[in-house]
PDB file of C-alpha atoms and ligand atoms in Angstrom:
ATOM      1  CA  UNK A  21       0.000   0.000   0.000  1.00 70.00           C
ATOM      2  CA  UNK A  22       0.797   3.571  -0.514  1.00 84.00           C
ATOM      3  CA  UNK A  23       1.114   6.662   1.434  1.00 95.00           C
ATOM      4  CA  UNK A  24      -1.863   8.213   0.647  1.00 96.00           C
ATOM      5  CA  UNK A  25      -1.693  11.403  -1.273  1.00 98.00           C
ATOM      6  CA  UNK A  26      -3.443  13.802   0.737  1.00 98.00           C
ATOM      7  CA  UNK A  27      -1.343  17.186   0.923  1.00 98.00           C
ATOM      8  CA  UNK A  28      -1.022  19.598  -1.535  1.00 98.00           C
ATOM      9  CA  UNK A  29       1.452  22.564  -1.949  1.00 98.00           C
ATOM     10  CA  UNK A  30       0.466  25.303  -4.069  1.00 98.00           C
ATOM     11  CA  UNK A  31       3.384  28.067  -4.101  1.00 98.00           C
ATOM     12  CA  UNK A  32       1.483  31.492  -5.102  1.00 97.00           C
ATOM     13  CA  UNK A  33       3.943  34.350  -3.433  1.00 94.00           C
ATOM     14  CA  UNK A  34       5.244  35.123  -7.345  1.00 88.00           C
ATOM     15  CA  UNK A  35       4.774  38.940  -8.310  1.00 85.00           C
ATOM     16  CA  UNK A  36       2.933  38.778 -11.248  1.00 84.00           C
ATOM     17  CA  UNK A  37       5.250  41.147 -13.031  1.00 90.00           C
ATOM     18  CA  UNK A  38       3.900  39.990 -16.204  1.00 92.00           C
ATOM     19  CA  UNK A  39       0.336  40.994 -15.752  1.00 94.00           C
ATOM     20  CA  UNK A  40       0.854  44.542 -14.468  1.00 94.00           C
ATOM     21  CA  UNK A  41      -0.637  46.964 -14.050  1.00 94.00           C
ATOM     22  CA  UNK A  42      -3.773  44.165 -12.962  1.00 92.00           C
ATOM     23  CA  UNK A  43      -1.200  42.832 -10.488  1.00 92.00           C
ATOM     24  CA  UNK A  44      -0.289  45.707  -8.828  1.00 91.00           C
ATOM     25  CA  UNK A  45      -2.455  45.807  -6.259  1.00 90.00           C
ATOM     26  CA  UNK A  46      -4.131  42.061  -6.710  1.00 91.00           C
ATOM     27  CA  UNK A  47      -2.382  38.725  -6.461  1.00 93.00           C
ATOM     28  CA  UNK A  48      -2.150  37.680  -9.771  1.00 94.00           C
ATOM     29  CA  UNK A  49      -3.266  33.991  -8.768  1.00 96.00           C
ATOM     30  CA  UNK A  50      -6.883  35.730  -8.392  1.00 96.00           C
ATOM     31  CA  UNK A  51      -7.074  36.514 -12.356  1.00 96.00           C
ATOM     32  CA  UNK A  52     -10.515  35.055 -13.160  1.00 97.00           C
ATOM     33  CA  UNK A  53     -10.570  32.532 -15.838  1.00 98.00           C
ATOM     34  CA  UNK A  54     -14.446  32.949 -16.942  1.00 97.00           C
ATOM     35  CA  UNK A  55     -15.532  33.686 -13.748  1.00 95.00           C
ATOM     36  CA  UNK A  56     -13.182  31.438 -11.638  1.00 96.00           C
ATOM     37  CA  UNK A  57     -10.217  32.624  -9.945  1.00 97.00           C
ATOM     38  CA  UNK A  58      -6.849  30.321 -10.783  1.00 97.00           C
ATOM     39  CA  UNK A  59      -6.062  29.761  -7.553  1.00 97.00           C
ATOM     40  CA  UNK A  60      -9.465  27.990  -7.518  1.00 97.00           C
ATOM     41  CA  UNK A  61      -9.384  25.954 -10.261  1.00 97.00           C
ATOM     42  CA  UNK A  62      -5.700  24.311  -8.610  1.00 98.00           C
ATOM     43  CA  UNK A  63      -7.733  23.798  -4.862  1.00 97.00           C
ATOM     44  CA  UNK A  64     -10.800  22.138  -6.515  1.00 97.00           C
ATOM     45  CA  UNK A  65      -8.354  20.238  -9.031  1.00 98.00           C
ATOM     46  CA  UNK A  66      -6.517  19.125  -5.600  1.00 98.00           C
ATOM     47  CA  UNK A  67      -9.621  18.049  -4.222  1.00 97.00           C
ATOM     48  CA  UNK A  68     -11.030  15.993  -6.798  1.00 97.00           C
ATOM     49  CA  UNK A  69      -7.551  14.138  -6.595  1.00 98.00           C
ATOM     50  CA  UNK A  70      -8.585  13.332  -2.542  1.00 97.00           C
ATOM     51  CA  UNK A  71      -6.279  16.020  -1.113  1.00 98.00           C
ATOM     52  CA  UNK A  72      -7.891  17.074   1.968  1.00 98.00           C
ATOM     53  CA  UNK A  73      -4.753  19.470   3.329  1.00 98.00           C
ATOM     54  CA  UNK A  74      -3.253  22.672   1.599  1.00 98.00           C
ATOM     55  CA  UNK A  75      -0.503  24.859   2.041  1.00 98.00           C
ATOM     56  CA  UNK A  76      -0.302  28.137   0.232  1.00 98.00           C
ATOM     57  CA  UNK A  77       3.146  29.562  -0.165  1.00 98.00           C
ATOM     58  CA  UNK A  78       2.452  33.521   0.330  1.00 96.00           C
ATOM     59  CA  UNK A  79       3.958  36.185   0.147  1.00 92.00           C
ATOM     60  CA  UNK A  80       3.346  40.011   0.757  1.00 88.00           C
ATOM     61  CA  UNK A  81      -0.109  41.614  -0.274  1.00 86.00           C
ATOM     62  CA  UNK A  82      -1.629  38.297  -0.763  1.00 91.00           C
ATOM     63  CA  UNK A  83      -3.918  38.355   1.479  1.00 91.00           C
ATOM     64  CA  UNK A  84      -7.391  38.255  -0.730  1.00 93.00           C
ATOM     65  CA  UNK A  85      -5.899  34.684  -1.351  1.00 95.00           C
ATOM     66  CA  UNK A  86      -6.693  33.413   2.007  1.00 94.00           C
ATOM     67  CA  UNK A  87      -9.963  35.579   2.154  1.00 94.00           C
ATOM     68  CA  UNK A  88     -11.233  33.602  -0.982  1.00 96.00           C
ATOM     69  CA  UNK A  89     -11.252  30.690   0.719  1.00 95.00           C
ATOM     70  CA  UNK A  90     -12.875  31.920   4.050  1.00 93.00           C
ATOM     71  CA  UNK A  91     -16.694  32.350   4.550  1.00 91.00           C
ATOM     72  CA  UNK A  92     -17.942  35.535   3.416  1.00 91.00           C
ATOM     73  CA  UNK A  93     -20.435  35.998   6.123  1.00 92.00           C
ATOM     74  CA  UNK A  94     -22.456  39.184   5.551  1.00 94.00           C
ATOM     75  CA  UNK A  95     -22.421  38.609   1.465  1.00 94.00           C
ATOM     76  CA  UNK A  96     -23.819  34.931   2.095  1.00 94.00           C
ATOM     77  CA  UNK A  97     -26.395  36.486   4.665  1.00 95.00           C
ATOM     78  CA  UNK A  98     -27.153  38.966   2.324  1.00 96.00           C
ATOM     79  CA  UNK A  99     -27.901  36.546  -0.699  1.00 95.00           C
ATOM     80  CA  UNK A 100     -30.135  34.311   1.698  1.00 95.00           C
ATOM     81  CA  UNK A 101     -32.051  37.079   2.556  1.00 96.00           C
ATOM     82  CA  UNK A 102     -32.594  37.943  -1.516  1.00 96.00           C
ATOM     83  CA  UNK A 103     -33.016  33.925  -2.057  1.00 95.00           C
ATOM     84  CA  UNK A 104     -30.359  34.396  -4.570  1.00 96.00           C
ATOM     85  CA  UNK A 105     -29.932  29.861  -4.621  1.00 94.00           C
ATOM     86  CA  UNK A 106     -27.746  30.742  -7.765  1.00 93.00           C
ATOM     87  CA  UNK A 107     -25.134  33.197  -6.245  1.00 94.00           C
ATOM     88  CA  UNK A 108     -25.057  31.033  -3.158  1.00 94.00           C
ATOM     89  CA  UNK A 109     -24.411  27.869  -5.461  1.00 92.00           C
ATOM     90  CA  UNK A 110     -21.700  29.846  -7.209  1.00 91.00           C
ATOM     91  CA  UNK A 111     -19.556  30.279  -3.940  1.00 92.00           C
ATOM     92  CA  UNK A 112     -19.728  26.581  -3.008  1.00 89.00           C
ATOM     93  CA  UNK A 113     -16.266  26.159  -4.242  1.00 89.00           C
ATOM     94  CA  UNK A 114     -14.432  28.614  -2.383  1.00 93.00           C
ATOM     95  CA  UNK A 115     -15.361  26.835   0.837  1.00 91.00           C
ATOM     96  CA  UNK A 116     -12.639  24.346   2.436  1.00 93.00           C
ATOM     97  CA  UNK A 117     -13.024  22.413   5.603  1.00 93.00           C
ATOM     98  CA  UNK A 118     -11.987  24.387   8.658  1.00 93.00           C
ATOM     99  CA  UNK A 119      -8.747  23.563   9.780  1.00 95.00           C
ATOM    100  CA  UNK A 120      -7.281  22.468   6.341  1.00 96.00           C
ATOM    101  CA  UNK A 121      -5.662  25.208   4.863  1.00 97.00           C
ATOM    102  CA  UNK A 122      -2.612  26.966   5.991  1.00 96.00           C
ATOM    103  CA  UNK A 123       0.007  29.312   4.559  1.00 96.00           C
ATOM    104  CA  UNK A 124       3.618  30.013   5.065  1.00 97.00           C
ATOM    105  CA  UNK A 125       5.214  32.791   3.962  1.00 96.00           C
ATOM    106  CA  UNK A 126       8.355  32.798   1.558  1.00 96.00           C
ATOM    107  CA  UNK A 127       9.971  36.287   2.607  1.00 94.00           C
ATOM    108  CA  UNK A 128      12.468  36.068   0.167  1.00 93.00           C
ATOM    109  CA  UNK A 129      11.839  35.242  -3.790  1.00 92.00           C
ATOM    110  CA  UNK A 130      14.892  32.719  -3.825  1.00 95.00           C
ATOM    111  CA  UNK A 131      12.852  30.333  -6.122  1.00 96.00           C
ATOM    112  CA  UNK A 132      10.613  27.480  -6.518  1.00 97.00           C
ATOM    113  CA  UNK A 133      12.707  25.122  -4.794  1.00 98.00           C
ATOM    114  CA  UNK A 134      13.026  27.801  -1.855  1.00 98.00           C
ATOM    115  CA  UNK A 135       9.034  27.934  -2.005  1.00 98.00           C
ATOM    116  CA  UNK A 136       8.574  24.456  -1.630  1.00 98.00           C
ATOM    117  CA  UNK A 137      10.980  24.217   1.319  1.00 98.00           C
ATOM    118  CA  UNK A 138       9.229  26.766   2.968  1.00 98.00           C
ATOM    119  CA  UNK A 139       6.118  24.326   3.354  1.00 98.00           C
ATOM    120  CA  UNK A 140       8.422  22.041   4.749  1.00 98.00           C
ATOM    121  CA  UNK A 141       6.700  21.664   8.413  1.00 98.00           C
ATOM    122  CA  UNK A 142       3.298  20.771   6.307  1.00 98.00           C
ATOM    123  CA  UNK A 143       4.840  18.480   4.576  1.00 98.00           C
ATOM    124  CA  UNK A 144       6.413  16.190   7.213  1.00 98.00           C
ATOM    125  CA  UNK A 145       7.066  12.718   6.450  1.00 97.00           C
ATOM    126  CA  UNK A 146       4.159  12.695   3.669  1.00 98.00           C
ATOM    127  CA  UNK A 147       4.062  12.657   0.285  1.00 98.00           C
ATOM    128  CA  UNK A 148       2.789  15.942  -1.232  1.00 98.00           C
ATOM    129  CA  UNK A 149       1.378  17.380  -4.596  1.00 98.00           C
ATOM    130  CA  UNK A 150       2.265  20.846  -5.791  1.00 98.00           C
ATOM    131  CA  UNK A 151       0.300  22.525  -8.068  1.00 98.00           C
ATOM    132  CA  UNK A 152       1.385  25.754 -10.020  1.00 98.00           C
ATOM    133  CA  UNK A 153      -1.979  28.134 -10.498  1.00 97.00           C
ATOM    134  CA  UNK A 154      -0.477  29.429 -13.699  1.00 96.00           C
ATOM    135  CA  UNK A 155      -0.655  26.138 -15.405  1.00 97.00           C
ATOM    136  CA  UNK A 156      -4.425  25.490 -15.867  1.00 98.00           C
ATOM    137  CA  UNK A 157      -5.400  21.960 -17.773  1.00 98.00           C
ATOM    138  CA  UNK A 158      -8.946  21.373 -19.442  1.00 97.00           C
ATOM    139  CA  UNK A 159      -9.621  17.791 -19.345  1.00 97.00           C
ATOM    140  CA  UNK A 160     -11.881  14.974 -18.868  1.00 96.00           C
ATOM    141  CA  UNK A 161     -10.018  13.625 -15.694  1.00 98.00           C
ATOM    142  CA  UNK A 162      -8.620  16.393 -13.589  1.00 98.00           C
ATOM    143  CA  UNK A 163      -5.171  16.602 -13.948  1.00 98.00           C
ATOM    144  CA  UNK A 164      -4.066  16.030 -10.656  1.00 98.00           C
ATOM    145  CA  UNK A 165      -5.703  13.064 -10.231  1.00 98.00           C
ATOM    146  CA  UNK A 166      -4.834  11.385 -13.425  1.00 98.00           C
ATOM    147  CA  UNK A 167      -1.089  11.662 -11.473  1.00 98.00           C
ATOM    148  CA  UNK A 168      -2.332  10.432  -8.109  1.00 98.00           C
ATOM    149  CA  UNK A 169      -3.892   7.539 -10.228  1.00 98.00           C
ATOM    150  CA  UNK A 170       0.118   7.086 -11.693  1.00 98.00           C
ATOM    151  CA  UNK A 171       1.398   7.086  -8.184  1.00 98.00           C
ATOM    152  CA  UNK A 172      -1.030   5.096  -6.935  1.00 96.00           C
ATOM    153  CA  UNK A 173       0.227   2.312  -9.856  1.00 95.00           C
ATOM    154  CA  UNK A 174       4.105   3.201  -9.216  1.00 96.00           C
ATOM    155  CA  UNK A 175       4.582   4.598  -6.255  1.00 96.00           C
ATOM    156  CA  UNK A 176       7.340   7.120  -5.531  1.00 97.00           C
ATOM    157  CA  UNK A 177       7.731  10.677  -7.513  1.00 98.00           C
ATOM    158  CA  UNK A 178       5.687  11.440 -10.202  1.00 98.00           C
ATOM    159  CA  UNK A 179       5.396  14.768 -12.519  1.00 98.00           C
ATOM    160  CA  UNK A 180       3.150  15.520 -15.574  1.00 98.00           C
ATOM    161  CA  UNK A 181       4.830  15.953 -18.673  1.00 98.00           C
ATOM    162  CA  UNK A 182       4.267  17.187 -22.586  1.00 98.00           C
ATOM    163  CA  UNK A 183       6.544  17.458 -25.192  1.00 97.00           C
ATOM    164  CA  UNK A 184       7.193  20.760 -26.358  1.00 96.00           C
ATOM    165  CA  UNK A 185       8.703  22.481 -29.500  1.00 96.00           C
ATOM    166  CA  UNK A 186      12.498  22.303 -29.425  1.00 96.00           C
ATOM    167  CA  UNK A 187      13.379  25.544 -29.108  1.00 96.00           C
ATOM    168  CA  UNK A 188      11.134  26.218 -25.913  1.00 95.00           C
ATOM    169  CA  UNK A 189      12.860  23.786 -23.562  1.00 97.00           C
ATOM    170  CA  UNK A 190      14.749  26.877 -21.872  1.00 96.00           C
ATOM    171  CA  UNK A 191      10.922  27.646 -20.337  1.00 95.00           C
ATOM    172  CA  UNK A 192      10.982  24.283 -18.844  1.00 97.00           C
ATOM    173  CA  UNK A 193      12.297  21.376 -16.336  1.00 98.00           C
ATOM    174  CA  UNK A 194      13.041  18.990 -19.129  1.00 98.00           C
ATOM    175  CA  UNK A 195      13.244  15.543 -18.652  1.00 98.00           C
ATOM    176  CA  UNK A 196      16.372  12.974 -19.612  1.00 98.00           C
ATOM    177  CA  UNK A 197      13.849  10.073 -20.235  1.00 97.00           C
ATOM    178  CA  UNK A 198      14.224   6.226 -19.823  1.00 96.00           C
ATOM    179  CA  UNK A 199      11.817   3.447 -20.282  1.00 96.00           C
ATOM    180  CA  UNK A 200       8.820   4.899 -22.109  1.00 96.00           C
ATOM    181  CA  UNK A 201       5.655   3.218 -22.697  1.00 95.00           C
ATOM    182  CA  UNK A 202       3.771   6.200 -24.266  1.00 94.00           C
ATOM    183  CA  UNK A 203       1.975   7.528 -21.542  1.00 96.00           C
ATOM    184  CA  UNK A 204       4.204   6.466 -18.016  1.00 98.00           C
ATOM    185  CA  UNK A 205       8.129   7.178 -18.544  1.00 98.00           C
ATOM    186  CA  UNK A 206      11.036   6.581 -16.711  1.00 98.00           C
ATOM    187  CA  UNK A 207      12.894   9.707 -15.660  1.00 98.00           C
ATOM    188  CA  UNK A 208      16.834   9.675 -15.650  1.00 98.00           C
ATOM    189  CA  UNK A 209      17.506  13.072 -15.207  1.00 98.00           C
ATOM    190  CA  UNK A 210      16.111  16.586 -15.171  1.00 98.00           C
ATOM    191  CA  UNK A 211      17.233  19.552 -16.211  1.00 98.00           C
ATOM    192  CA  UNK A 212      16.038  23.101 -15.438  1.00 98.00           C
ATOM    193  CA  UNK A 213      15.729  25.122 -18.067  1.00 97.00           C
ATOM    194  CA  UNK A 214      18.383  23.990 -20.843  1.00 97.00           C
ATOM    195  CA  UNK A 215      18.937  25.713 -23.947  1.00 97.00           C
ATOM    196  CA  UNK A 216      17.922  23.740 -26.783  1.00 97.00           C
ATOM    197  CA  UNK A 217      20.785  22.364 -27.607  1.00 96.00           C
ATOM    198  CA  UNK A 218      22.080  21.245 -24.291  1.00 96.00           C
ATOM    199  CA  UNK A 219      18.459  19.697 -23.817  1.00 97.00           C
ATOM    200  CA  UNK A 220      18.542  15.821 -23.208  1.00 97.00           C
ATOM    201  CA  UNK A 221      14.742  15.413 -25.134  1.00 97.00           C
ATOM    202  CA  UNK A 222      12.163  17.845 -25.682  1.00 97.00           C
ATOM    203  CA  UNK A 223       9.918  16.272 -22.719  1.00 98.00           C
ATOM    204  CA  UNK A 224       9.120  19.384 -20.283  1.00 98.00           C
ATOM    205  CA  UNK A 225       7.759  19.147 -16.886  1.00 98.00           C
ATOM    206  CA  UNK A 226       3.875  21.402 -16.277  1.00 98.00           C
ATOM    207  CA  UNK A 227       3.133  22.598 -13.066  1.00 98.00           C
ATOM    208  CA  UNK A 228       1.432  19.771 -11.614  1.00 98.00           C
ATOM    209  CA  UNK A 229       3.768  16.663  -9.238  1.00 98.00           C
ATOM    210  CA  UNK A 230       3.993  14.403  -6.724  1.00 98.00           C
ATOM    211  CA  UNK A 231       6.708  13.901  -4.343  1.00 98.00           C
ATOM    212  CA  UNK A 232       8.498  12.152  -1.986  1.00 98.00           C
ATOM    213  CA  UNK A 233       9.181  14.286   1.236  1.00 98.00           C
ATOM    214  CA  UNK A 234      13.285  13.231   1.387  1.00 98.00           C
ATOM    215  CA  UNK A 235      12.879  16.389  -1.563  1.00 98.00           C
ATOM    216  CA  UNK A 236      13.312  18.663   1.193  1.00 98.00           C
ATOM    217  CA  UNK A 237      16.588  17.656   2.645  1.00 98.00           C
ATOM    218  CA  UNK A 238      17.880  18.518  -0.784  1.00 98.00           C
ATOM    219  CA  UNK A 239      15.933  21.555  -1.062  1.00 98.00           C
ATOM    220  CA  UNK A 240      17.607  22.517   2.035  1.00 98.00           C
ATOM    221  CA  UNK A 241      21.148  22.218   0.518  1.00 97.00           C
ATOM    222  CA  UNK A 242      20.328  26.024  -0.983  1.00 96.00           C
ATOM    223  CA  UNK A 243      22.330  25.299  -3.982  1.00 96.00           C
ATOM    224  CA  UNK A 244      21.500  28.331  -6.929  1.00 96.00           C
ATOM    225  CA  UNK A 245      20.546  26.585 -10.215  1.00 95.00           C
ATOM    226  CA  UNK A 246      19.477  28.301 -13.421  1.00 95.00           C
ATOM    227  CA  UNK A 247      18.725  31.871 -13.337  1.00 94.00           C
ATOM    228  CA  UNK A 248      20.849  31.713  -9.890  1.00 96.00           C
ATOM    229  CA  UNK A 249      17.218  30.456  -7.633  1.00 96.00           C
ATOM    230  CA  UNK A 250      16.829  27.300  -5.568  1.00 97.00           C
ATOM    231  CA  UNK A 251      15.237  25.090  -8.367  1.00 98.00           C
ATOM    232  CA  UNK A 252      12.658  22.577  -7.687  1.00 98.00           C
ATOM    233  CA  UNK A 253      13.945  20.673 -10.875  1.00 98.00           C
ATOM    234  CA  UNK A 254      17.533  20.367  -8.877  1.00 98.00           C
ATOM    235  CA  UNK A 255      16.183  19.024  -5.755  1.00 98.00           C
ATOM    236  CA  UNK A 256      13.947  16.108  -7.397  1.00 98.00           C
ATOM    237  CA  UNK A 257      16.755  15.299  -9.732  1.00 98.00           C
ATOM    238  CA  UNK A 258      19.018  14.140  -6.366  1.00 98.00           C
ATOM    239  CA  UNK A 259      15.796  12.108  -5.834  1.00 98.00           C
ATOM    240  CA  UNK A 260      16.553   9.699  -9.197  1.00 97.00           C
ATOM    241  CA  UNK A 261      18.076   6.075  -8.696  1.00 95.00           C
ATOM    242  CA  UNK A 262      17.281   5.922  -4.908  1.00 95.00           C
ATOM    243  CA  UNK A 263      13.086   6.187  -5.392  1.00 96.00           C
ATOM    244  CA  UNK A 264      10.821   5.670  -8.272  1.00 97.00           C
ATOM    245  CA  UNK A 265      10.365   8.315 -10.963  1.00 98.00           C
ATOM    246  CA  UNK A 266       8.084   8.830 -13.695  1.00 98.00           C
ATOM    247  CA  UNK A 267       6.617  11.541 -16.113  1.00 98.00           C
ATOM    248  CA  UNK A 268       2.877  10.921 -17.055  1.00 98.00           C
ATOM    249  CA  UNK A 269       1.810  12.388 -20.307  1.00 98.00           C
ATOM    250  CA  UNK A 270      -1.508  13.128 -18.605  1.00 98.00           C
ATOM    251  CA  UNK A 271      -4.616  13.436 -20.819  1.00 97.00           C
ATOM    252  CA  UNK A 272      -6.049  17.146 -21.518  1.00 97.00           C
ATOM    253  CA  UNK A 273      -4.649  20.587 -22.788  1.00 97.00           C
ATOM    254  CA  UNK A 274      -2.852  23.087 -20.734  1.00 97.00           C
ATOM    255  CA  UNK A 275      -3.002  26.806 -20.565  1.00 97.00           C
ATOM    256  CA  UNK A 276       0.409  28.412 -19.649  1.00 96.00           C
ATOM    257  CA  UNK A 277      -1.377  31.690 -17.626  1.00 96.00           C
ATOM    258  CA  UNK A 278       1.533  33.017 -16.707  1.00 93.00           C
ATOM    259  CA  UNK A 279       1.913  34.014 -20.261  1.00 93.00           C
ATOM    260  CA  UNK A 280      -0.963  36.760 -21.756  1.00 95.00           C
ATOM    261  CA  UNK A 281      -1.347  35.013 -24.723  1.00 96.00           C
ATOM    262  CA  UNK A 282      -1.938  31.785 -22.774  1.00 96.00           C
ATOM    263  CA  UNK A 283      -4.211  33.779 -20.394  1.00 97.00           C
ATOM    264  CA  UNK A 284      -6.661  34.710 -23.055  1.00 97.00           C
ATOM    265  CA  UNK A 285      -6.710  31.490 -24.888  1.00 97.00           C
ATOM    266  CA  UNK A 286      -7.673  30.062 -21.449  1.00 98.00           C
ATOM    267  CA  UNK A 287     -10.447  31.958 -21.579  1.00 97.00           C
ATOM    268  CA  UNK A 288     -11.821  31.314 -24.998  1.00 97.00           C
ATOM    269  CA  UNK A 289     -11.113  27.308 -24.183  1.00 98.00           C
ATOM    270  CA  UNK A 290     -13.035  27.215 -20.550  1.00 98.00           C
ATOM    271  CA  UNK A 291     -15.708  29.672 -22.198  1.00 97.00           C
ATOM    272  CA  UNK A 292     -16.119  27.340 -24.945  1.00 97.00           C
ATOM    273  CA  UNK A 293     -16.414  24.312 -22.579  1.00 96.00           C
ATOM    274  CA  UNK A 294     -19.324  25.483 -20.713  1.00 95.00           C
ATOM    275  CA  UNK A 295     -22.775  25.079 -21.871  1.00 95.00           C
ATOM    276  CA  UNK A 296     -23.793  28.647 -20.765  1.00 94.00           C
ATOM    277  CA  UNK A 297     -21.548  30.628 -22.523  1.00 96.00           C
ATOM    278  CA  UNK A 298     -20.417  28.534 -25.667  1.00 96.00           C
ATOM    279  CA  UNK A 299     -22.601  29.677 -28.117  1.00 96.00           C
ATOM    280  CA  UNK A 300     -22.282  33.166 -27.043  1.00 95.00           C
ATOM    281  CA  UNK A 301     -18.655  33.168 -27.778  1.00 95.00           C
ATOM    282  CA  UNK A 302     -18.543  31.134 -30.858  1.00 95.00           C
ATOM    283  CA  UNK A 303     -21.007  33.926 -32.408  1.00 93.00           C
ATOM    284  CA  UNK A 304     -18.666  36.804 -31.435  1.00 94.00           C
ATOM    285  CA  UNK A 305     -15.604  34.725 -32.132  1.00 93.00           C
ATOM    286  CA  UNK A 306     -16.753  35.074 -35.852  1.00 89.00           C
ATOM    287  CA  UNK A 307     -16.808  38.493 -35.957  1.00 90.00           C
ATOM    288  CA  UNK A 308     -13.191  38.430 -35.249  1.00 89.00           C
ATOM    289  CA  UNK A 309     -11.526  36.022 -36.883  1.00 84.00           C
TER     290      UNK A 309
HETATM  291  C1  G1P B   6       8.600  26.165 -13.163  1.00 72.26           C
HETATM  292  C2  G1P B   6       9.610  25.025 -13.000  1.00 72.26           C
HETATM  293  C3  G1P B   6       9.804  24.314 -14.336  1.00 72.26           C
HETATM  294  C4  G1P B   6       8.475  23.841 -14.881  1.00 72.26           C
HETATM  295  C5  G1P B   6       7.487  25.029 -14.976  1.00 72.26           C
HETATM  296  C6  G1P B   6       6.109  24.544 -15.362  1.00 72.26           C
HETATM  297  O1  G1P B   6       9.173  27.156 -13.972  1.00 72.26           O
HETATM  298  O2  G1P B   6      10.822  25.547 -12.508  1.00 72.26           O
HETATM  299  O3  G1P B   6      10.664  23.213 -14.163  1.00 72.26           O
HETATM  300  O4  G1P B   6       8.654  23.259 -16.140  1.00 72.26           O
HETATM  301  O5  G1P B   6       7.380  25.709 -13.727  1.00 72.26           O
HETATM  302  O6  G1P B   6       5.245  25.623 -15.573  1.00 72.26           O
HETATM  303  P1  G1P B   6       8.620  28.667 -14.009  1.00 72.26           P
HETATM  304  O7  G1P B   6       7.397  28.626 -14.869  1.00 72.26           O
HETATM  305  O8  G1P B   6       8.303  29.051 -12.600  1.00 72.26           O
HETATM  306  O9  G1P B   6       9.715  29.483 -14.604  1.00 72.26           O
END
């Protein structure tokens, strides 16, 4: 039997540079998608994969983060009182169980390995997911669980993977791969962001893994990496040859919305996706395009 998989660490304390000015007073992991916040698409993608326990890695001014998730009192009074079912339905979502979510702050942007590390009293002696907001899949099985599922199978760390065009693999953790039966593959080696032509395949990690917890004593090492940070990539690579480790080419399309032109498309995909609103935008999309 394995641990079960029941924490996840979602590491949101990143400045948003990208999106300013939206960011500048607004954590940018509370961009709506449609009409959904990112940050809530990773917690109800966590919780359809059984995690019960989350950590958000903070940082300064974001606080409406941890508001989202409380119970807005007065507006749910107020909507009670106006029999407003549908606005009531709407904030379902947003709800955890008391108790299970906590943050930590990372005071210093050092990197994602540095984030991680910084849940490390969460984590304990369990395995953990992280989940990246900014990486937002549409698919039939929610991504997350489709690598809980893998882990479940194979035990030890597992991370979702896609291939990606050559000459992007300096975006990415990239993957030196081993056995490879299509959808489960062996992982040799990782690399954080190589250029293309130091890059061992063109196999590149998405925001979405499970881990072992030993990750943290190597996180804890503090040893810079690309761009000079504490890389995640770096710690789970010390991982390989002493526990299991797999990529899973999971099943669905992913939306990179740390990127604007990945934001938007986001958009037009989920939009398209629900019933409400599909026609809608397929009739305006025409005038467009
Ligand atoms: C991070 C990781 C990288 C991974 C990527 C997925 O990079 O360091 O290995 O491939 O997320 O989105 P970042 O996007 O923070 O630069």
């Amino acid at each position: 039997m394995r641990k079960p998989l029941r924490k996840a660490v979602l590491p949101v304390a990143g400045l948003g540079t990208r999106f300013l000015p939206a960011t500048k007073a607004m954590a940018k992991e509370m961009l709506p998608v449609v009409d959904k916040p990112l940050i809530q698409y990773a917690i109800e993608e966590a919780r359809a994969a059984g995690i019960e326990q989350f950590c958000m890695v903070t940082g300064r001014g974001k606080t409406a983060l941890v508001e989202h998730f409380d119970i807005a009192f007065e507006l749910e009074a107020t909507l009670r009182q106006r029999n407003r079912t549908d606005a009531l339905e709407a904030l379902k979502g947003s709800q955890v169980e008391p108790g299970s979510m906590l943050t930590v702050r990372q005071q210093v942007p050092l990197g994602l390995g540095h984030a991680i590390w910084c849940a490390r009293a969460f984590i304990g002696d369990d395995p953990f997911a992280i989940l990246l907001p900014d990486d937002l899949v549409l698919s039939e099985t929610p991504c997350l669980k489709q690598l809980a599922d893998a882990y479940n199978e194979t035990g030890g760390n597992v991370v979702a993977v896609v291939e990606v065009p050559r000459e992007h693999t300096n975006r990415y953790g990239i993957l030196k791969t081993g056995k490879d039966d299509g959808r489960l593959v062996e992982v040799q080696g990782l690399v954080e962001k190589p250029a293309p032509a130091d890059a061992p395949s063109n196999l590149s990690i998405i925001g979405r893994y499970v881990l072992m917890p030993e990750v943290i004593g190597h996180l804890a090492k503090m040893e810079r990496g690309a761009g000079n940070e504490v890389q995640l990539t770096d710690g789970m690579a010390k991982l390989i040859g002493n526990q299991p480790f797999h990529g899973l080419r999971y099943e669905g399309i992913r939306f990179d919305c740390g990127d604007k032109a990945g934001f938007l498309e986001a958009q037009i995909a989920f939009a398209l996706a629900r019933p409400d609103l599909a026609d809608a935008v397929r009739a305006f999309l025409h005038k467009y395009v």
